[in-house]
Every structure is written in C-alpha cells, then in structure tokens.
Coordinates of C-alpha atoms and ligand atoms in Angstrom, one line a residue:
H1 CA 123.5 109.0 113.7
Q2 CA 125.1 109.7 117.1
H3 CA 124.8 106.1 118.0
E4 CA 127.1 104.9 115.3
K5 CA 130.3 103.9 116.7
E6 CA 131.4 100.5 115.4
P7 CA 131.0 100.4 111.7
M8 CA 132.4 97.3 110.3
H9 CA 135.1 97.4 107.7
D10 CA 134.1 97.1 104.2
G11 CA 136.6 94.3 103.9
A12 CA 134.7 92.3 106.5
L13 CA 131.7 92.5 104.3
R14 CA 133.5 91.4 101.2
N15 CA 134.9 88.4 103.1
R16 CA 131.5 87.3 104.3
G17 CA 131.1 84.8 101.5
N18 CA 127.5 83.7 101.7
C19 CA 126.2 87.1 102.8
A20 CA 126.0 86.2 106.4
H21 CA 126.4 89.1 108.8
T22 CA 128.0 89.2 112.2
V23 CA 126.0 90.0 115.3
K24 CA 128.5 91.4 117.9
P25 CA 127.8 89.9 121.4
N26 CA 127.1 92.4 124.2
C27 CA 127.3 95.3 121.8
V28 CA 126.1 98.7 122.8
F29 CA 126.3 100.7 119.6
V30 CA 126.0 99.1 116.2
C31 CA 125.7 95.4 116.3
V32 CA 124.8 94.4 112.8
F33 CA 125.8 96.1 109.6
L34 CA 123.6 95.6 106.6
Q35 CA 123.9 96.9 103.1
T36 CA 120.6 97.5 101.4
I37 CA 120.1 98.7 97.8
L38 CA 117.1 100.5 96.3
V39 CA 116.5 99.6 92.7
G40 CA 113.8 100.0 90.1
D41 CA 113.0 102.2 87.1
S42 CA 113.8 105.8 87.0
G43 CA 111.1 107.9 88.6
V44 CA 109.5 105.2 90.7
G45 CA 110.4 107.0 93.9
K46 CA 113.6 105.4 95.3
T47 CA 115.2 108.7 96.4
S48 CA 111.9 109.9 97.8
L49 CA 111.4 106.7 99.8
L50 CA 114.9 107.0 101.3
V51 CA 114.3 110.6 102.2
Q52 CA 111.0 109.7 103.8
F53 CA 112.6 106.9 105.8
D54 CA 115.6 108.9 106.8
Q55 CA 114.1 112.3 107.5
G56 CA 110.4 111.6 107.7
K57 CA 109.5 114.1 104.9
F58 CA 108.5 114.2 101.3
I59 CA 109.7 117.0 99.0
P60 CA 107.3 117.3 96.2
G61 CA 108.1 119.1 93.0
S62 CA 110.1 118.7 89.9
F63 CA 111.8 115.3 89.5
S64 CA 115.6 115.2 89.2
A65 CA 117.0 111.8 88.4
T66 CA 119.7 110.3 90.5
V67 CA 123.1 110.3 88.8
G68 CA 125.1 107.2 89.6
I69 CA 124.8 106.0 93.2
G70 CA 124.9 107.3 96.8
F71 CA 124.2 106.1 100.3
T72 CA 122.6 107.0 103.6
N73 CA 123.3 105.4 106.9
K74 CA 120.5 104.7 109.2
V75 CA 120.5 102.9 112.6
V76 CA 117.3 101.1 113.5
T77 CA 116.7 99.0 116.6
V78 CA 115.3 95.6 115.9
D79 CA 114.4 93.4 118.9
N80 CA 116.7 95.4 121.1
V81 CA 119.6 95.0 118.6
K82 CA 121.0 98.1 116.9
V83 CA 121.2 97.5 113.2
K84 CA 123.0 99.9 110.9
L85 CA 121.5 100.0 107.5
Q86 CA 123.7 101.4 104.8
I87 CA 121.1 102.2 102.1
W88 CA 122.3 102.7 98.6
D89 CA 120.1 104.8 96.3
T90 CA 120.8 103.8 92.7
A91 CA 120.0 105.6 89.5
G92 CA 117.1 103.9 87.6
Q93 CA 118.2 105.2 84.3
E94 CA 119.6 102.5 81.9
R95 CA 122.9 104.4 81.3
F96 CA 123.9 103.9 84.9
R97 CA 123.1 100.2 85.0
S98 CA 126.7 99.0 84.8
V99 CA 127.7 101.2 87.8
T100 CA 124.9 99.9 90.0
H101 CA 125.5 96.2 89.1
A102 CA 128.9 96.4 90.8
Y103 CA 127.1 97.1 94.2
Y104 CA 124.7 94.2 94.0
R105 CA 127.2 91.6 95.0
D106 CA 127.8 93.2 98.5
A107 CA 124.1 93.7 99.2
H108 CA 122.4 91.9 102.0
A109 CA 119.0 93.2 100.9
L110 CA 117.4 94.7 97.8
L111 CA 114.3 96.8 97.8
L112 CA 112.8 96.7 94.3
L113 CA 110.4 99.5 93.6
Y114 CA 107.8 100.0 90.9
D115 CA 105.3 102.9 90.6
I116 CA 101.7 101.7 90.9
T117 CA 100.7 104.4 88.4
N118 CA 103.2 103.3 85.8
K119 CA 102.6 100.0 84.1
A120 CA 105.9 100.0 82.4
S121 CA 107.7 100.1 85.8
F122 CA 105.6 97.1 86.8
D123 CA 106.3 95.2 83.6
N124 CA 110.1 95.8 84.1
I125 CA 110.1 94.0 87.5
R126 CA 110.9 90.7 85.7
A127 CA 114.0 92.3 84.0
W128 CA 115.1 93.7 87.4
L129 CA 114.7 90.3 89.1
T130 CA 116.7 88.7 86.3
E131 CA 119.5 91.2 86.9
I132 CA 119.3 90.7 90.6
H133 CA 119.7 87.0 90.2
E134 CA 122.6 87.5 87.9
Y135 CA 124.6 90.0 90.0
A136 CA 123.5 89.6 93.7
Q137 CA 124.2 86.9 96.2
S138 CA 121.8 84.0 95.9
N139 CA 120.5 84.5 99.5
V140 CA 119.9 88.3 99.2
V141 CA 116.7 89.4 100.9
I142 CA 114.4 90.9 98.2
M143 CA 111.4 93.1 98.9
L144 CA 109.1 94.3 96.2
L145 CA 107.4 97.7 96.8
G146 CA 104.5 99.2 94.9
N147 CA 105.3 102.9 95.6
K148 CA 103.0 106.0 95.2
A149 CA 100.2 104.2 97.0
D150 CA 98.9 107.7 97.9
M151 CA 97.8 108.2 94.2
I152 CA 95.0 105.8 94.8
S153 CA 93.6 108.0 97.6
I154 CA 93.9 111.1 95.3
L155 CA 91.6 109.4 92.8
F156 CA 89.4 108.3 95.6
S157 CA 89.0 111.7 97.1
E158 CA 88.7 113.4 93.7
Y159 CA 85.8 111.3 92.6
S160 CA 84.7 110.1 96.1
V161 CA 84.7 106.5 94.8
P162 CA 85.4 103.6 97.2
F163 CA 88.4 101.5 96.2
M164 CA 89.7 98.0 96.9
E165 CA 92.0 95.6 95.2
T166 CA 90.5 92.3 94.1
S167 CA 91.8 89.1 92.6
A168 CA 89.5 87.1 90.4
K169 CA 92.1 84.3 90.6
T170 CA 92.6 84.0 94.4
G171 CA 89.2 85.4 95.3
V172 CA 90.6 88.2 97.5
N173 CA 88.0 90.8 98.2
V174 CA 85.6 89.4 95.6
D175 CA 82.8 88.7 98.0
L176 CA 83.4 92.0 99.8
A177 CA 83.1 94.0 96.5
F178 CA 79.6 92.6 95.8
T179 CA 78.5 92.6 99.4
A180 CA 79.5 96.2 100.0
V181 CA 77.5 97.3 96.9
A182 CA 74.5 95.2 97.9
K183 CA 74.6 96.7 101.4
E184 CA 74.7 100.2 100.0
L185 CA 71.7 99.5 97.8
K186 CA 69.8 97.8 100.5
H187 CA 70.3 100.8 102.8
R188 CA 69.2 103.1 100.1
A189 CA 66.0 101.1 99.5
I190 CA 65.1 100.3 103.1
Q191 CA 66.4 102.9 105.5
H192 CA 65.0 102.6 109.0
P193 CA 64.9 106.1 110.6
S194 CA 66.6 104.8 113.7
E195 CA 69.4 103.2 111.8
P196 CA 72.7 105.2 111.2
T197 CA 73.4 105.9 107.6
F198 CA 75.5 103.2 105.9
Q199 CA 79.1 104.3 105.2
I200 CA 80.4 102.1 102.4
H201 CA 84.0 103.4 102.8
E202 CA 84.0 102.5 106.5
Y203 CA 82.5 99.2 105.9
I204 CA 85.1 98.3 103.3
E205 CA 88.0 99.5 105.5
A206 CA 86.7 97.4 108.4
Q207 CA 86.3 94.3 106.3
K208 CA 89.5 94.7 104.3
E209 CA 91.5 94.7 107.5
K210 CA 90.0 91.3 108.5
S211 CA 91.0 89.8 105.1
G212 CA 94.6 91.2 105.6
C213 CA 94.5 92.6 102.1
C214 CA 97.5 93.8 100.2
S215 CA 100.5 92.0 101.6
Y216 CA 101.5 88.9 99.8
F217 CA 104.1 86.4 100.9
Ligands
GTP301 N1 102.6 111.1 94.7 C1 103.8 110.5 94.9 N2 104.9 111.0 94.2 C2 106.1 110.4 94.5 C3 106.2 109.3 95.4 N3 107.5 109.0 95.4 C4 108.1 109.7 94.5 N4 107.3 110.6 93.9 C5 107.6 111.6 92.9 O1 108.1 110.9 91.8 C6 109.1 111.5 91.1 C7 110.4 110.7 91.1 O2 110.8 110.4 92.4 P1 112.3 110.0 92.7 O3 112.4 109.6 94.2 O4 113.3 111.1 92.3 O5 112.5 108.7 91.8 P2 113.8 107.7 91.7 O6 113.2 106.4 91.6 O7 114.8 108.0 92.7 O8 114.3 108.1 90.2 P3 115.8 107.9 89.6 O9 116.7 108.7 90.5 O10 115.9 108.5 88.2 O11 116.1 106.4 89.6 C8 109.3 112.8 92.0 O12 108.7 113.9 91.3 C9 108.7 112.5 93.3 O13 108.2 113.7 93.9 C10 105.1 108.9 96.1 O14 105.1 108.0 97.0 N5 103.9 109.5 95.8

C-alpha cells in the first residue's frame, strides 16, 4: 500500500451523481478510486476471495461469518493507470442486510458470489440482483462469480473422472463430450503399438480452451 498517496475524499464520491469516477491527469500515485462491494450468501467465500486477492493466500479451516462490513484497500495497475480499489466485504447473513444496503449506493462495482457446491446460494442470485437494482446506482458494474471452483477438481481427483460443463440449450461442449468418449473407446479397441496412449483429460482440456468454455458475457 506504499503507493497510496492521493485518496479521494469520500465527499467527492458522494457527489459523483451517476457513478462516474475521476481520472486525475498526469498522476503518479492513485489516479482512480473505485469502491467495490462483495455480496452473496453467507459462506460462499467473500472474505476468502478478498484475502486471496489481497494477500495471495487461502486460510482453510473453520468458517467464521463476517459481522457487519469491513474494507480492504488494494492498488492495482490497469493500462499504466493506478487504480485504488476499496473493497468492502459484507456479511452474507440476513440479519446484516440493512447495514450493507447502505453501502450499495456508493459502489462503482459489485462482485456477486455464489458457491458452486451450494444450490441455494445459486438460487438466491435473483434475490441479490433484485436488491442490487433497488439500492445500487443503475450503472454499477456487476460481476457474478461461481466460487469454490476447486471443489470440482477435488471430485475429479478423488474419482479420477474427467469433467466438463455442457449446455444442452446452447450446445456448448456437447459435441466434445461425445467425441471424447468415442475417442477413448476407439483407442481402447484399436491401439496401434506405435501410437501414444490416448489421454482423455488432456484431450478435453485442449479442446475446451478452443471453445472458450466457462466465461459468459
Ligand atoms: N474449497 C474452498 N473453500 C472455500 C473457498 N472459499 C471459501 N471457502 C471456505 O468456505 C467457508 C466460508 O468462507 P468465507 O470466505 O468466510 O465466506 P463468506 O462469504 O465471507 O461468509 P459471510 O462472512 O458469512 O458472508 C470457509 O470455511 C472457507 O474456508 C474456495 O474457493 N474453495
């Protein structure tokens, strides 16, 4: 944080009206100040995500729910411009909701998290988005994050089962799922001694990248 020198006044933010931020010309230290809020159900990993981003570590162990709200400042350089992110970590528990709503209005960006292993946290996204639309500025930047992606690889390594996400609706990875299985079976049936053994995991990984799976805009 030694680069921080010119934090904007909170008042400047409140006066910004339509959420526009100021880029200071020829600035050396902090040029843009952005308020970001992490929201989502309790236990989806908001605090953990912030600790990972800020300190590059993950502290496993017992879960202690956030009480109220707190923030961490982080300066990132984007296209040679120093951007100070003030990241607010909110409590996901219902009883703190009225406290956190008060912070939505000043947010430039909202990171909405769900836990990919917890269906209820996914189902609640609609309710979160309704709240966001009610309390935040209309042009707030919203990013939806499916956290705990590592849990997939735990299943994968436990059972050694290849994994990919498909959509029967859009067709994403549908061909690949069947082709990969067909290739595996073909290699088992007809294996030329000179041929390297077919690695279905590697094949899927290589093909998945081409289809640009898993980011949706
Ligand atoms: N495997 C795995 N566990 C995670 C991940 N993120 C968080 N956890 C665990 O999930 C539990 C809840 O994480 P927190 O970061 O405290 O959740 P939170 O969203 O801040 O919860 P509240 O403060 O109540 O809103 C903790 O036991 C974490 O260790 C992740 O990406 N992978």
